[in-house]
Short mmCIF file of C-alpha atoms and ligand atoms in Angstrom, two decimals:
data_model
loop_
_atom_site.label_atom_id
_atom_site.label_comp_id
_atom_site.label_asym_id
_atom_site.label_seq_id
_atom_site.Cartn_x
_atom_site.Cartn_y
_atom_site.Cartn_z
CA MET A 1 -9.05 3.78 25.89
CA ALA A 2 -11.77 4.38 22.83
CA HIS A 3 -8.82 4.78 20.57
CA PRO A 4 -5.17 2.07 21.25
CA VAL A 5 -4.13 2.76 16.94
CA LEU A 6 -2.02 6.09 18.08
CA ALA A 7 0.19 6.70 20.06
CA ASP A 8 -1.78 9.97 20.87
CA LYS A 9 0.79 12.51 19.62
CA THR A 10 1.20 11.32 16.34
CA ARG A 11 -2.78 11.43 17.16
CA SER A 12 -3.20 14.67 18.33
CA ALA A 13 -1.55 15.50 14.51
CA PHE A 14 -3.52 13.52 12.99
CA ALA A 15 -6.42 15.21 14.01
CA GLU A 16 -5.28 18.18 13.73
CA ASP A 17 -4.22 17.94 9.92
CA VAL A 18 -7.59 16.66 10.03
CA ARG A 19 -9.38 19.44 10.81
CA ILE A 20 -7.44 21.48 8.64
CA GLY A 21 -8.63 19.33 5.74
CA LEU A 22 -11.80 19.80 6.32
CA THR A 23 -12.66 23.03 7.39
CA ARG A 24 -11.29 24.22 4.62
CA SER A 25 -12.65 26.26 1.52
CA PRO A 26 -14.14 25.43 -0.98
CA GLN A 27 -12.29 22.58 -1.74
CA LYS A 28 -11.60 20.47 1.42
CA GLU A 29 -9.13 18.10 2.16
CA LEU A 30 -7.02 15.71 3.11
CA PRO A 31 -3.18 14.89 2.63
CA SER A 32 -2.44 11.35 1.15
CA LYS A 33 0.39 10.50 3.67
CA TYR A 34 -2.80 8.97 5.52
CA LEU A 35 -4.03 7.06 2.95
CA TYR A 36 -1.09 4.03 4.64
CA ASP A 37 -1.87 1.85 7.22
CA ALA A 38 -2.51 -1.47 7.28
CA VAL A 39 -4.92 -1.52 5.41
CA GLY A 40 -4.08 1.26 2.77
CA SER A 41 -0.82 -0.14 1.92
CA ALA A 42 -2.34 -4.22 1.86
CA LEU A 43 -4.21 -2.32 -1.30
CA PHE A 44 -1.75 -0.12 -2.24
CA ASP A 45 0.47 -3.14 -2.69
CA VAL A 46 -2.52 -4.58 -4.94
CA ILE A 47 -2.92 -2.32 -7.11
CA THR A 48 0.89 -2.11 -7.74
CA VAL A 49 -0.17 -5.85 -9.81
CA LEU A 50 -2.71 -4.11 -10.96
CA PRO A 51 -2.82 -4.27 -15.30
CA GLU A 52 -3.85 -0.73 -15.40
CA TYR A 53 -1.45 0.41 -13.27
CA GLY A 54 1.98 0.08 -15.06
CA VAL A 55 3.92 2.67 -12.24
CA THR A 56 5.51 -0.16 -11.04
CA ARG A 57 5.87 -3.69 -13.27
CA ALA A 58 7.88 -0.13 -15.65
CA GLU A 59 10.92 0.05 -12.60
CA GLU A 60 10.56 -3.04 -12.01
CA ARG A 61 12.03 -3.65 -15.68
CA VAL A 62 14.44 -0.64 -16.51
CA LEU A 63 15.75 -0.90 -12.76
CA MET A 64 16.61 -5.13 -13.99
CA ALA A 65 17.73 -3.55 -16.95
CA HIS A 66 20.15 -0.73 -16.13
CA ALA A 67 20.99 -1.93 -12.34
CA GLY A 68 24.45 -3.46 -13.58
CA GLU A 69 25.20 -0.55 -14.85
CA LEU A 70 23.45 2.11 -12.55
CA ALA A 71 26.45 0.76 -9.95
CA ARG A 72 29.67 0.97 -12.95
CA LEU A 73 28.49 5.01 -12.77
CA VAL A 74 28.96 4.93 -9.04
CA PRO A 75 31.50 2.65 -7.66
CA GLN A 76 32.42 4.48 -4.52
CA THR A 77 28.65 4.28 -2.83
CA ALA A 78 29.40 2.21 0.30
CA LEU A 79 26.27 3.64 2.36
CA VAL A 80 22.93 2.87 0.47
CA ALA A 81 19.67 5.73 1.27
CA GLU A 82 16.15 4.18 0.49
CA LEU A 83 13.27 7.28 0.56
CA GLY A 84 10.11 4.63 2.00
CA SER A 85 10.97 1.26 1.18
CA GLY A 86 8.70 -0.44 0.03
CA SER A 87 8.72 -3.88 -0.50
CA GLY A 88 12.82 -4.24 -1.24
CA ARG A 89 11.66 -6.36 -4.79
CA LYS A 90 13.06 -2.97 -6.90
CA THR A 91 16.15 -2.54 -4.55
CA ARG A 92 18.23 -6.16 -4.67
CA ARG A 93 18.84 -5.72 -8.36
CA ILE A 94 21.06 -2.63 -7.02
CA LEU A 95 21.94 -3.37 -3.84
CA GLU A 96 23.37 -6.93 -5.71
CA SER A 97 25.62 -5.43 -8.15
CA LEU A 98 26.60 -1.90 -5.27
CA ALA A 99 28.09 -4.73 -3.92
CA VAL A 100 30.02 -7.08 -6.50
CA ARG A 101 32.39 -3.91 -6.15
CA ARG A 102 32.70 -3.44 -2.24
CA PRO A 103 30.21 -4.04 1.12
CA VAL A 104 27.27 -2.29 1.84
CA THR A 105 24.83 -0.51 4.44
CA TYR A 106 21.71 -0.44 3.22
CA CYS A 107 18.67 2.31 5.39
CA PRO A 108 16.18 1.94 4.58
CA ILE A 109 13.67 4.46 5.33
CA GLU A 110 9.72 4.26 6.46
CA ILE A 111 7.53 5.18 9.21
CA SER A 112 4.99 2.99 8.45
CA PRO A 113 7.47 -0.32 11.49
CA ALA A 114 5.03 -3.00 8.88
CA ALA A 115 6.93 -2.10 6.54
CA LEU A 116 9.91 -1.33 7.68
CA ALA A 117 10.58 -5.51 8.80
CA GLN A 118 9.08 -6.00 6.09
CA CYS A 119 12.14 -4.46 3.92
CA GLU A 120 14.64 -5.59 5.84
CA ARG A 121 12.96 -9.47 5.79
CA ALA A 122 13.33 -9.62 1.73
CA LEU A 123 17.01 -7.93 2.03
CA GLY A 124 18.33 -9.16 5.18
CA ASP A 125 19.07 -12.56 2.90
CA LEU A 126 22.35 -10.42 0.65
CA ASP A 127 25.80 -11.35 0.99
CA ARG A 128 27.86 -8.64 1.14
CA VAL A 129 24.30 -5.77 3.20
CA SER A 130 24.01 -5.25 6.10
CA VAL A 131 21.19 -3.71 6.76
CA ALA A 132 19.25 -0.82 8.97
CA GLY A 133 16.56 0.66 8.97
CA TYR A 134 14.89 4.06 10.03
CA ALA A 135 10.95 4.25 10.91
CA PHE A 136 11.27 7.85 10.75
CA GLU A 137 9.79 10.45 8.41
CA TYR A 138 12.25 10.29 4.59
CA LEU A 139 13.91 13.92 5.54
CA ASP A 140 14.52 12.75 9.51
CA GLY A 141 15.32 9.96 8.52
CA LEU A 142 18.20 11.08 5.98
CA ARG A 143 19.74 13.69 8.05
CA ARG A 144 20.27 10.32 10.96
CA VAL A 145 21.74 8.64 8.53
CA VAL A 146 24.36 10.51 7.67
CA GLU A 147 25.34 11.54 11.27
CA GLU A 148 25.36 7.79 12.37
CA ARG A 149 26.42 5.99 10.02
CA ARG A 150 28.10 8.60 7.34
CA LYS A 151 32.04 7.89 7.05
CA PRO A 152 34.35 10.62 6.24
CA ASP A 153 35.70 9.29 3.05
CA GLU A 154 32.14 6.98 1.54
CA ARG A 155 29.45 7.54 -0.35
CA LEU A 156 26.20 7.99 0.14
CA LEU A 157 23.57 7.59 -3.10
CA VAL A 158 20.06 8.63 -1.85
CA MET A 159 17.12 6.12 -3.56
CA PHE A 160 13.75 7.97 -4.01
CA LEU A 161 11.71 5.86 -5.99
CA GLY A 162 8.04 5.46 -7.53
CA SER A 163 7.61 7.60 -8.41
CA THR A 164 6.70 8.62 -4.79
CA ILE A 165 8.10 12.60 -6.32
CA GLY A 166 5.05 13.51 -8.46
CA ASN A 167 3.01 13.33 -5.05
CA PHE A 168 4.64 16.67 -3.79
CA ARG A 169 2.74 19.20 -5.74
CA ARG A 170 5.93 21.06 -8.10
CA LEU A 171 6.84 23.91 -6.11
CA ALA A 172 7.59 21.35 -3.04
CA ALA A 173 8.99 18.52 -4.73
CA ALA A 174 11.73 20.83 -5.59
CA HIS A 175 12.29 22.37 -2.45
CA PHE A 176 11.95 18.45 -1.04
CA LEU A 177 15.27 18.04 -3.22
CA ARG A 178 16.85 20.63 -1.64
CA ASP A 179 16.40 19.51 1.29
CA VAL A 180 16.92 15.83 0.06
CA ARG A 181 20.39 17.70 -1.21
CA HIS A 182 21.36 20.14 1.95
CA TRP A 183 22.75 17.12 3.40
CA MET A 184 24.16 15.53 0.61
CA ARG A 185 28.04 16.41 0.18
CA PRO A 186 28.97 16.61 -3.43
CA GLY A 187 29.86 13.31 -6.30
CA ASP A 188 26.92 11.26 -4.04
CA ALA A 189 24.17 10.07 -6.37
CA LEU A 190 20.33 10.15 -5.65
CA VAL A 191 18.16 7.46 -8.08
CA LEU A 192 15.09 9.51 -9.05
CA GLY A 193 11.52 7.15 -10.54
CA ALA A 194 8.78 9.43 -12.13
CA ASP A 195 5.62 8.69 -14.28
CA LEU A 196 5.61 9.95 -17.39
CA LEU A 197 2.91 12.22 -18.90
CA LYS A 198 0.88 10.07 -20.76
CA PRO A 199 -2.91 10.43 -22.35
CA GLU A 200 -5.54 11.13 -20.08
CA ARG A 201 -7.48 7.79 -20.55
CA VAL A 202 -4.88 6.06 -19.90
CA LEU A 203 -3.98 8.41 -16.23
CA ILE A 204 -8.22 7.39 -16.34
CA ASP A 205 -8.08 4.04 -15.88
CA ALA A 206 -4.34 3.24 -14.17
CA TYR A 207 -6.21 4.97 -11.65
CA ASP A 208 -10.02 4.58 -11.70
CA ASP A 209 -9.47 1.35 -11.94
CA PRO A 210 -12.85 -1.09 -13.18
CA THR A 211 -12.00 -4.01 -10.59
CA GLY A 212 -12.11 -1.18 -7.89
CA VAL A 213 -9.51 -1.62 -5.71
CA THR A 214 -7.96 2.22 -5.91
CA GLY A 215 -11.75 3.20 -5.44
CA ALA A 216 -11.80 0.69 -1.91
CA PHE A 217 -7.79 1.97 -1.31
CA ASN A 218 -9.26 5.70 -1.58
CA LEU A 219 -12.48 5.24 0.60
CA ASN A 220 -10.44 3.72 3.26
CA LEU A 221 -9.20 6.33 4.10
CA LEU A 222 -12.62 7.35 5.92
CA GLY A 223 -12.35 4.24 7.00
CA ARG A 224 -9.48 5.29 8.70
CA LEU A 225 -10.84 8.05 9.87
CA ASN A 226 -13.90 6.91 11.92
CA ARG A 227 -11.80 3.76 13.43
CA GLU A 228 -8.88 6.32 15.20
CA LEU A 229 -9.87 9.94 15.01
CA GLY A 230 -13.93 8.62 16.49
CA ALA A 231 -15.23 9.70 13.07
CA ASP A 232 -19.03 9.31 11.99
CA PHE A 233 -18.10 8.46 7.83
CA ASP A 234 -20.42 6.33 5.89
CA LEU A 235 -18.38 5.26 3.59
CA ARG A 236 -21.31 3.87 0.99
CA GLU A 237 -22.87 7.84 0.64
CA PHE A 238 -19.48 8.27 -0.75
CA GLU A 239 -17.44 7.83 -4.20
CA HIS A 240 -14.14 7.58 -5.51
CA VAL A 241 -13.44 9.77 -8.39
CA ALA A 242 -9.65 9.96 -10.68
CA ARG A 243 -9.64 13.11 -12.71
CA PHE A 244 -6.86 15.10 -14.68
CA ASP A 245 -5.51 18.19 -13.96
CA PRO A 246 -4.19 19.57 -17.53
CA VAL A 247 -2.44 22.62 -16.30
CA ALA A 248 -0.68 20.87 -13.19
CA GLN A 249 -0.70 17.25 -15.73
CA ALA A 250 -1.77 16.04 -13.17
CA ILE A 251 -4.12 12.60 -11.85
CA GLU A 252 -5.86 13.92 -8.93
CA MET A 253 -8.56 10.80 -6.91
CA HIS A 254 -10.77 12.80 -5.25
CA LEU A 255 -13.41 11.64 -2.80
CA ARG A 256 -17.23 12.59 -3.34
CA SER A 257 -20.26 12.68 -1.17
CA ARG A 258 -23.43 11.28 -3.00
CA ARG A 259 -25.53 12.98 -1.33
CA ASP A 260 -25.48 16.42 1.17
CA GLN A 261 -25.25 14.82 4.60
CA SER A 262 -23.08 16.47 7.59
CA VAL A 263 -19.66 13.96 9.34
CA THR A 264 -19.10 14.26 12.86
CA ILE A 265 -14.93 13.87 13.76
CA GLU A 266 -15.16 13.19 17.68
CA ALA A 267 -11.11 13.51 17.73
CA ALA A 268 -10.65 16.39 15.62
CA ASP A 269 -13.38 18.57 17.78
CA CYS A 270 -15.56 19.06 15.07
CA VAL A 271 -18.21 18.74 13.11
CA VAL A 272 -18.43 18.95 8.76
CA HIS A 273 -20.93 19.54 5.78
CA PHE A 274 -20.81 17.62 2.84
CA LYS A 275 -23.61 19.50 -0.59
CA ARG A 276 -24.06 16.62 -2.11
CA GLY A 277 -21.06 16.62 -5.32
CA GLU A 278 -18.97 18.41 -4.04
CA THR A 279 -15.74 17.02 -2.98
CA ILE A 280 -12.41 16.40 -0.46
CA TRP A 281 -8.89 16.09 -2.21
CA THR A 282 -7.38 13.43 -1.51
CA GLU A 283 -3.90 12.81 -3.68
CA ALA A 284 -2.21 14.41 -6.83
CA SER A 285 0.09 12.41 -8.45
CA HIS A 286 2.51 14.58 -11.22
CA LYS A 287 3.00 13.29 -14.34
CA TYR A 288 5.91 13.98 -15.41
CA THR A 289 8.44 15.26 -19.09
CA LEU A 290 12.23 13.85 -19.17
CA ASP A 291 13.04 18.09 -19.61
CA ASP A 292 11.14 18.25 -16.31
CA ILE A 293 13.20 15.71 -14.52
CA SER A 294 16.64 17.00 -15.42
CA HIS A 295 14.75 20.74 -14.61
CA LEU A 296 13.96 19.35 -11.62
CA GLY A 297 16.91 18.33 -10.58
CA ASP A 298 19.67 21.17 -12.26
CA VAL A 299 17.69 23.45 -10.06
CA ALA A 300 18.07 20.90 -7.13
CA GLY A 301 21.89 20.81 -7.81
CA PHE A 302 22.18 17.97 -9.12
CA ASP A 303 23.80 16.85 -12.03
CA GLN A 304 22.92 14.43 -14.15
CA VAL A 305 24.35 11.57 -15.34
CA ALA A 306 21.37 8.50 -16.76
CA GLN A 307 18.27 8.94 -17.55
CA TRP A 308 16.55 5.48 -18.91
CA THR A 309 13.20 5.82 -19.83
CA ASP A 310 10.39 1.78 -20.71
CA ALA A 311 9.41 0.84 -23.44
CA GLU A 312 5.97 -0.30 -22.17
CA TRP A 313 4.50 2.90 -20.09
CA PRO A 314 6.15 5.46 -19.61
CA PHE A 315 8.69 6.38 -16.74
CA ALA A 316 12.07 7.26 -16.28
CA GLU A 317 14.28 6.39 -13.50
CA THR A 318 17.10 9.44 -13.50
CA LEU A 319 20.83 9.31 -12.09
CA PHE A 320 22.27 12.71 -10.88
CA VAL A 321 25.56 13.59 -8.66
CA ALA A 322 25.69 16.28 -6.44
CA ARG A 323 26.96 19.49 -7.42
C1 AVI B 1 2.12 6.71 -4.12
N1 AVI B 1 1.86 6.88 -5.33
C2 AVI B 1 3.34 7.01 -6.05
C3 AVI B 1 1.29 6.01 -6.09
C4 AVI B 1 0.23 6.56 -6.92
O1 AVI B 1 0.85 7.05 -8.01
O2 AVI B 1 0.78 8.40 -7.36
C5 AVI B 1 0.06 6.42 -5.17
C6 AVI B 1 -1.38 6.09 -5.08
N2 AVI B 1 -2.45 6.61 -5.85
C7 AVI B 1 -3.23 5.70 -6.89
N3 AVI B 1 -2.28 4.72 -6.56
C8 AVI B 1 -0.92 5.38 -6.82
#
């Protein structure tokens, strides 16, 4: 087999997304979810410890400082579903605090089986916490958790950390939270981590770090297309660009073509032409104000219970309860 990496169905969906995105005019784009293959996930782990990227450390500080209070505010929680499990480091403190009151079932939902296994290993040793991973997309996984795990009188806590909400366009973010709310009952809780708006210079450094890790993370997407879809991108002929869109209040990542060139993507059955300077848009990271976050929760059907911020790097963790 030419490209054994992906199962056929997943590969054809990937190829179709790539074909649609790269033939889009005037702005070519690739969905940011494809940044996270094994190489991309490893590079993202490095990003989280870069001095210029404060998001992950800020969230860890906030959760370390307020996990006890958070657990006191949702005392009935017996089932925890986390959308995107990450390494499990941030979640550990919350689970420990919740399990002081009652045994908890923790269901990380994560499309990457490798990341899921890592999270299960990292949190499998906690007392009074049983871990059951779900290798699905967020909403599909949440539906399964609710249908398979939830007992009639139990309260659910959904966690969506890391400012992944920022990678949705604003309207899509509201729709997504409404879909999450759909699987919850009144009184269930949501913890939402969101990076706050900060000066453009700080954002550019965070998304275009001088070490070049974010650049490698972005360029790896073209490497992935070569490896998995039989594309012939010359990675040296593209460069990473981070730019701030003041209207959307989002930092965008692009890949800019260094010259006029054509690229063939075998599995997507297309040849794509690039002009010198033309870009592929690969990710938007929207930055929020505290009011934006409250409003977002409100329109999705939640009441805000608490909001904690970090003093060093503007970041907010918000606790909502479903109406
Ligand atoms: C996963 N996500 C919240 C990160 C962000 O900040 O938007 C992804 C990332 N892209 C570049 N650096 C980090």
